[in-house]
mmCIF file with all atom_site columns, C-alpha atoms in Angstrom:
data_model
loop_
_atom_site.group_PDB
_atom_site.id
_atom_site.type_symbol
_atom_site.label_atom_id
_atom_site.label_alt_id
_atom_site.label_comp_id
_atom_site.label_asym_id
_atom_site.label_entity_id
_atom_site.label_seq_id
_atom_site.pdbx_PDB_ins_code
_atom_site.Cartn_x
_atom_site.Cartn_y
_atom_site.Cartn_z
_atom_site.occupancy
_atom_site.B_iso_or_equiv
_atom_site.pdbx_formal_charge
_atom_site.auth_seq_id
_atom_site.auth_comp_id
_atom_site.auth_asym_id
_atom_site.auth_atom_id
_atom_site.pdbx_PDB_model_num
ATOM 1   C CA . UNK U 1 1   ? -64.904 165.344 143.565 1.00 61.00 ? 146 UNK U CA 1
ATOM 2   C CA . UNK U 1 2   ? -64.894 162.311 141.115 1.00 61.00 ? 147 UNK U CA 1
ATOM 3   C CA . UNK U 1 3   ? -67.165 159.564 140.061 1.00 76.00 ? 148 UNK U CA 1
ATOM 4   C CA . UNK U 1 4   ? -64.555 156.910 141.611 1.00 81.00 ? 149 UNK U CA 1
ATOM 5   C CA . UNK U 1 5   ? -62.559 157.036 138.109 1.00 80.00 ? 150 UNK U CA 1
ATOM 6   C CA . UNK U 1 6   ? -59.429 157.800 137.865 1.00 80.00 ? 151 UNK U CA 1
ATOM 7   C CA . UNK U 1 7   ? -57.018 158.422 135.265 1.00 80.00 ? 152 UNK U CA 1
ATOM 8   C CA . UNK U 1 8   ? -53.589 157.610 135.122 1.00 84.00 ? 153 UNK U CA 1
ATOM 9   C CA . UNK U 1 9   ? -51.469 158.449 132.175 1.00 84.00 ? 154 UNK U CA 1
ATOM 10  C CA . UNK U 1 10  ? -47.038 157.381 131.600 1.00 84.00 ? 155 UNK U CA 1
ATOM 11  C CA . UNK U 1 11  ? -44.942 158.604 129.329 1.00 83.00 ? 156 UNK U CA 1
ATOM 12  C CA . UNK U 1 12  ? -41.137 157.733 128.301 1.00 78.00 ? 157 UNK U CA 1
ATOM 13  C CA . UNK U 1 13  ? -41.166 161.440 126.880 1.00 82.00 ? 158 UNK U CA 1
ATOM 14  C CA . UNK U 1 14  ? -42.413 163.628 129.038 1.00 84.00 ? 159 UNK U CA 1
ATOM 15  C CA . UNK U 1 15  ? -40.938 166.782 127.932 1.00 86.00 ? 160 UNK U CA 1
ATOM 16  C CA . UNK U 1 16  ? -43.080 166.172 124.858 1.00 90.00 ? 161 UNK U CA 1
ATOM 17  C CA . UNK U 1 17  ? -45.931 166.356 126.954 1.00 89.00 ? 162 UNK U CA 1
ATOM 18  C CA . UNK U 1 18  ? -48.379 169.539 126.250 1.00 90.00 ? 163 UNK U CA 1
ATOM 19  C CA . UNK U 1 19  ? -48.334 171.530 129.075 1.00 88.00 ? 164 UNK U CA 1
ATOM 20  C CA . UNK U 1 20  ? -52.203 172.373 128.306 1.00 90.00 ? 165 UNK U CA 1
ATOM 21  C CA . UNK U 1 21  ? -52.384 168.751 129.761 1.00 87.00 ? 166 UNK U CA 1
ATOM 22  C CA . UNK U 1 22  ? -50.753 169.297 133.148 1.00 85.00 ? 167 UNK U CA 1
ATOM 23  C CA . UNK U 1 23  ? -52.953 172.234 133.823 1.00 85.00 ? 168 UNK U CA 1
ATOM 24  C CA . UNK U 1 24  ? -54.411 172.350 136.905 1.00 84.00 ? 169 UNK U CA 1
ATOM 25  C CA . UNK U 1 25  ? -57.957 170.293 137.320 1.00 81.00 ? 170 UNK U CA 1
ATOM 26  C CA . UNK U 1 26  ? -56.563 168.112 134.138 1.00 83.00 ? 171 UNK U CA 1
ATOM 27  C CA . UNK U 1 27  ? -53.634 166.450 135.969 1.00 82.00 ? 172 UNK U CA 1
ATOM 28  C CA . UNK U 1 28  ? -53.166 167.164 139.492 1.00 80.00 ? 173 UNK U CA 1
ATOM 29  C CA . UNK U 1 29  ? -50.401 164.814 140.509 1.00 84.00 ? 174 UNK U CA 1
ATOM 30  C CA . UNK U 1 30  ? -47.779 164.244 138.429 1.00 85.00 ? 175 UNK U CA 1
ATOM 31  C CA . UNK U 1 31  ? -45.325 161.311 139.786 1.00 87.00 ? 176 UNK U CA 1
ATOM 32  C CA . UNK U 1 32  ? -41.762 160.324 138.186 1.00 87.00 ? 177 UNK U CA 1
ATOM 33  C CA . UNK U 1 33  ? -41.135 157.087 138.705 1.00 88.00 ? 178 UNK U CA 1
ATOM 34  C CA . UNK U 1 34  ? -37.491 156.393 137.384 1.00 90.00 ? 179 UNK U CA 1
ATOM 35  C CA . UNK U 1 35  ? -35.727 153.516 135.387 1.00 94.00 ? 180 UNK U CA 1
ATOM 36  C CA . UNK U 1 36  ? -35.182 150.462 137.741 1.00 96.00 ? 181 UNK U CA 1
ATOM 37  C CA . UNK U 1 37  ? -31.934 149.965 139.370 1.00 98.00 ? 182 UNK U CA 1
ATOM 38  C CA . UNK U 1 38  ? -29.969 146.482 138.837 1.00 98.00 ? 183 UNK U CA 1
ATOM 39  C CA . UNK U 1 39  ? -32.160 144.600 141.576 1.00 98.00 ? 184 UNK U CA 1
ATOM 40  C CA . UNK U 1 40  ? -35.160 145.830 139.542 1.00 98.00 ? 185 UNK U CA 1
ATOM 41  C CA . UNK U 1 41  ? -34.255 145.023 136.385 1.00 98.00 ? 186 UNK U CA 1
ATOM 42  C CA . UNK U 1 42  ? -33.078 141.547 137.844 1.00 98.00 ? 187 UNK U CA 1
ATOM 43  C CA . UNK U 1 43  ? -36.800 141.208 139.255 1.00 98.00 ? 188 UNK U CA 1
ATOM 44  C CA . UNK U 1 44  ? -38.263 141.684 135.952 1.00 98.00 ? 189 UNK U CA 1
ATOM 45  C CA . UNK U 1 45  ? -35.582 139.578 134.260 1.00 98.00 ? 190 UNK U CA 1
ATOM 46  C CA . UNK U 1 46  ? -36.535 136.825 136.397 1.00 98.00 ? 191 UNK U CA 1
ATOM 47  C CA . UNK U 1 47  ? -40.835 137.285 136.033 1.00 98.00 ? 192 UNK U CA 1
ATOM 48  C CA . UNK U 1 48  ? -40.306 137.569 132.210 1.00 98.00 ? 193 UNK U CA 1
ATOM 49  C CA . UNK U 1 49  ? -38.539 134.415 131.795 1.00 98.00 ? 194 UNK U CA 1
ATOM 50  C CA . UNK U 1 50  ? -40.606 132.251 134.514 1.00 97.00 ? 195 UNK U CA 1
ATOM 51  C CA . UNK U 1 51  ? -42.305 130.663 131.392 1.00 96.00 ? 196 UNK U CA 1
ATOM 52  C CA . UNK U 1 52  ? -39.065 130.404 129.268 1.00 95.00 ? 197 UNK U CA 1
ATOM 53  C CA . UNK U 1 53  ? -36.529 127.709 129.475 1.00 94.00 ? 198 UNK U CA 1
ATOM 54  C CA . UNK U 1 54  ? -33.533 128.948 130.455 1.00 97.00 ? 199 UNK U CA 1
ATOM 55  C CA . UNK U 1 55  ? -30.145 126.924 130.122 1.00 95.00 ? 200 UNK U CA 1
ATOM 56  C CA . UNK U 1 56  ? -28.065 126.710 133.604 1.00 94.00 ? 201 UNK U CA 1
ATOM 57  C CA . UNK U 1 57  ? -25.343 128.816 131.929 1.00 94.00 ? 202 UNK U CA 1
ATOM 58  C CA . UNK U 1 58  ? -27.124 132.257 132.200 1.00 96.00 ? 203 UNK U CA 1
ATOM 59  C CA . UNK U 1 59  ? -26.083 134.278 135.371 1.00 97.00 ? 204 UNK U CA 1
ATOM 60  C CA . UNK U 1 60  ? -29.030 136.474 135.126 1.00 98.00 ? 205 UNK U CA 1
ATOM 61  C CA . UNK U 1 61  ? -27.619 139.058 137.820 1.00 98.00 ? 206 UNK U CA 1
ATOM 62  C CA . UNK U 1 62  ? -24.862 139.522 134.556 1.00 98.00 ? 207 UNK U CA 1
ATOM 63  C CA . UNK U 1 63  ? -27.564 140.086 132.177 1.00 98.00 ? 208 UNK U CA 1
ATOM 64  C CA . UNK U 1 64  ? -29.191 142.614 134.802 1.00 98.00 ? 209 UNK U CA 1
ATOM 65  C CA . UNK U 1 65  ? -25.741 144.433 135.017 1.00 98.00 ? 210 UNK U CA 1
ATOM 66  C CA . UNK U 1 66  ? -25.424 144.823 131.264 1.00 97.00 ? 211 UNK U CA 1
ATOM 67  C CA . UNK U 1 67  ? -29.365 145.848 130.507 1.00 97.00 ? 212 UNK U CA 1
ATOM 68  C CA . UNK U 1 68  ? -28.585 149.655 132.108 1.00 96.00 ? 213 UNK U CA 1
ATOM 69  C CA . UNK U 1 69  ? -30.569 151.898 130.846 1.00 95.00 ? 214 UNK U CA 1
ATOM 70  C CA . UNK U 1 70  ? -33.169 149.737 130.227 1.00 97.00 ? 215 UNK U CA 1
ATOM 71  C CA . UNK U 1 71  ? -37.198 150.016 131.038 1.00 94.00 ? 216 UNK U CA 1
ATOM 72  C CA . UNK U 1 72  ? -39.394 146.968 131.896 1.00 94.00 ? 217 UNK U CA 1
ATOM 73  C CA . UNK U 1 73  ? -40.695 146.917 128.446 1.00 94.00 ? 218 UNK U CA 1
ATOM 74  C CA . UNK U 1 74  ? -37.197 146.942 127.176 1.00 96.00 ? 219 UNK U CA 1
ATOM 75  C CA . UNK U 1 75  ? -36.477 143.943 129.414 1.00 98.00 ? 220 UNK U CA 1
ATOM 76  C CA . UNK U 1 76  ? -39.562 141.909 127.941 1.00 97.00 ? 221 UNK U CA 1
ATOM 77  C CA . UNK U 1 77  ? -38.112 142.582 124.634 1.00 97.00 ? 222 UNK U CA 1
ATOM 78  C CA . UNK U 1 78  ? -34.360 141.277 125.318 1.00 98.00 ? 223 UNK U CA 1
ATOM 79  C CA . UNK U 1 79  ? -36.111 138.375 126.540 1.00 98.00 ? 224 UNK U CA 1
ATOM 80  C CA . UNK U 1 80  ? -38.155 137.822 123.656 1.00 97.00 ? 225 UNK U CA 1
ATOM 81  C CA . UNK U 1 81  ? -35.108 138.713 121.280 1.00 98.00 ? 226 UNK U CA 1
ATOM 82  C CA . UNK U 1 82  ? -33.056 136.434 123.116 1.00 97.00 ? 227 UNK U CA 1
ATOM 83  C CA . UNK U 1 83  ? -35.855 133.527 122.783 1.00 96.00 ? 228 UNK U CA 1
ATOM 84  C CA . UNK U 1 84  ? -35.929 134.275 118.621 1.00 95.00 ? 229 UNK U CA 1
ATOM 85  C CA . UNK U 1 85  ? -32.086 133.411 119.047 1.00 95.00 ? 230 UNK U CA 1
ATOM 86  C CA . UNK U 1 86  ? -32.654 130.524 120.431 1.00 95.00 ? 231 UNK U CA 1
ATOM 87  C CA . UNK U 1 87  ? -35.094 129.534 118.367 1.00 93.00 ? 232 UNK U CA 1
ATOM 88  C CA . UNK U 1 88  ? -32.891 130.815 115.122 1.00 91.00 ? 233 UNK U CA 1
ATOM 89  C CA . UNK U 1 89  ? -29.917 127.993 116.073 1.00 85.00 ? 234 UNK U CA 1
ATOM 90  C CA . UNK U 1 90  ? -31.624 125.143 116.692 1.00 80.00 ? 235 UNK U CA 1
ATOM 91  C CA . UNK U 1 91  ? -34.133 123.198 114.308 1.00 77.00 ? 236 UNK U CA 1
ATOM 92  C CA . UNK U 1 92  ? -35.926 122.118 117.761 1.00 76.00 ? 237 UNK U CA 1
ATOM 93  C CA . UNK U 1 93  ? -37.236 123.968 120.902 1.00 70.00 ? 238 UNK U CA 1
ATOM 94  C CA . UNK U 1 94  ? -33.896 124.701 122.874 1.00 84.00 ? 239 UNK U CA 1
ATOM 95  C CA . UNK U 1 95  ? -33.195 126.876 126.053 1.00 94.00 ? 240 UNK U CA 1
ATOM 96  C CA . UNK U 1 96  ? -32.262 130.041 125.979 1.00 96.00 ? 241 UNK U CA 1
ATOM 97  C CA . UNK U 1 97  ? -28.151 130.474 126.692 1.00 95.00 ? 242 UNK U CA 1
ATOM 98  C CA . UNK U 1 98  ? -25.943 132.724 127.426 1.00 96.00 ? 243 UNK U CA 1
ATOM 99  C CA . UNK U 1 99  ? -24.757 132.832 124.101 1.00 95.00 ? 244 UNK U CA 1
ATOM 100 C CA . UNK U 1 100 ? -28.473 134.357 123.100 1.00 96.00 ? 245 UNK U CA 1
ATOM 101 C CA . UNK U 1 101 ? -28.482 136.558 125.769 1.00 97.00 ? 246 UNK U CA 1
ATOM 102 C CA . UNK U 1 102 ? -25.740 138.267 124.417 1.00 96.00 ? 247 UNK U CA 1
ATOM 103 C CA . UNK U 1 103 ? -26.719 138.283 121.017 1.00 97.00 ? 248 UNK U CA 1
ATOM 104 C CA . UNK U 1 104 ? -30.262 140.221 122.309 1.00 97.00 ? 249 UNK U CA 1
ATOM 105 C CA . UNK U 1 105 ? -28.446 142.706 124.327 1.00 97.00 ? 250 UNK U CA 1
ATOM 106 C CA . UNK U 1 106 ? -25.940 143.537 121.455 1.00 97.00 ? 251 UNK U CA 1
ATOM 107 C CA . UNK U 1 107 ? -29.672 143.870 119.325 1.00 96.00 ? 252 UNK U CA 1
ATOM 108 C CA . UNK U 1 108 ? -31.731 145.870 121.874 1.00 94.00 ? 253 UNK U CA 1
ATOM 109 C CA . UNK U 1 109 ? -30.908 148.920 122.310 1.00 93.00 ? 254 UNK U CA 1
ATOM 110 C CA . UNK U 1 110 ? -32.828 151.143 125.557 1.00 93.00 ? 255 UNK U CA 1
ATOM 111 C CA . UNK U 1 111 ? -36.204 152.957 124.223 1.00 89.00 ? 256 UNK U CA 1
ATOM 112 C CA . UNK U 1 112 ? -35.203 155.875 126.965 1.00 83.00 ? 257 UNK U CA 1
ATOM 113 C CA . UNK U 1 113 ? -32.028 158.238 126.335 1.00 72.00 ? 258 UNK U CA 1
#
């Protein structure tokens, strides 16, 4: 029985995790939920650059392809590593291109092995 709380806990590692912590009545459900697939990282592309300009040169199903590997944290940091490119060329707000796209993926590496 519980109070209505519930715990929920993630890990990128979880063969670091102490097994005293998976013990029964600590965690009872343990759920892997994988890396997402090139649709998913696509979907997370596209929701972490809603608020970014974006120039008309970046095929973001290409930037999907090339991000394997990657979590959806990584994928908020390419963005934000391809936005500090943009913002590194240009003396004035610019969109983000392809060009910085590339750049970021050749800079962020994927936090899982």
């Amino acid at each position: 029985q519980h109070d209505g709380a519930i715990v929920l806990a993630c890990t990128n590692r979880p063969d670091a995790v102490d097994a005293a912590l998976l013990r029964a009545g600590r965690c009872d459900e343990v759920v892997y939920v994988g890396l997402p697939d090139q649709e998913g990282r696509l979907q997370a592309l596209l929701a972490h650059t809603a608020n970014v300009a974006i120039d008309g040169d970046v095929d973001m199903r290409d930037v999907a392809s090339r991000s394997e590997g990657f979590t959806g944290a990584d994928i908020a940091s390419l963005v934000r590593q391809a936005a500090m490119c943009a913002l590194d060329d240009a003396d004035e707000v610019v969109a983000v291109n392809c060009k910085h796209f590339h750049k970021a993926l050749a800079l962020t590496r994927p936090s899982v092995d």
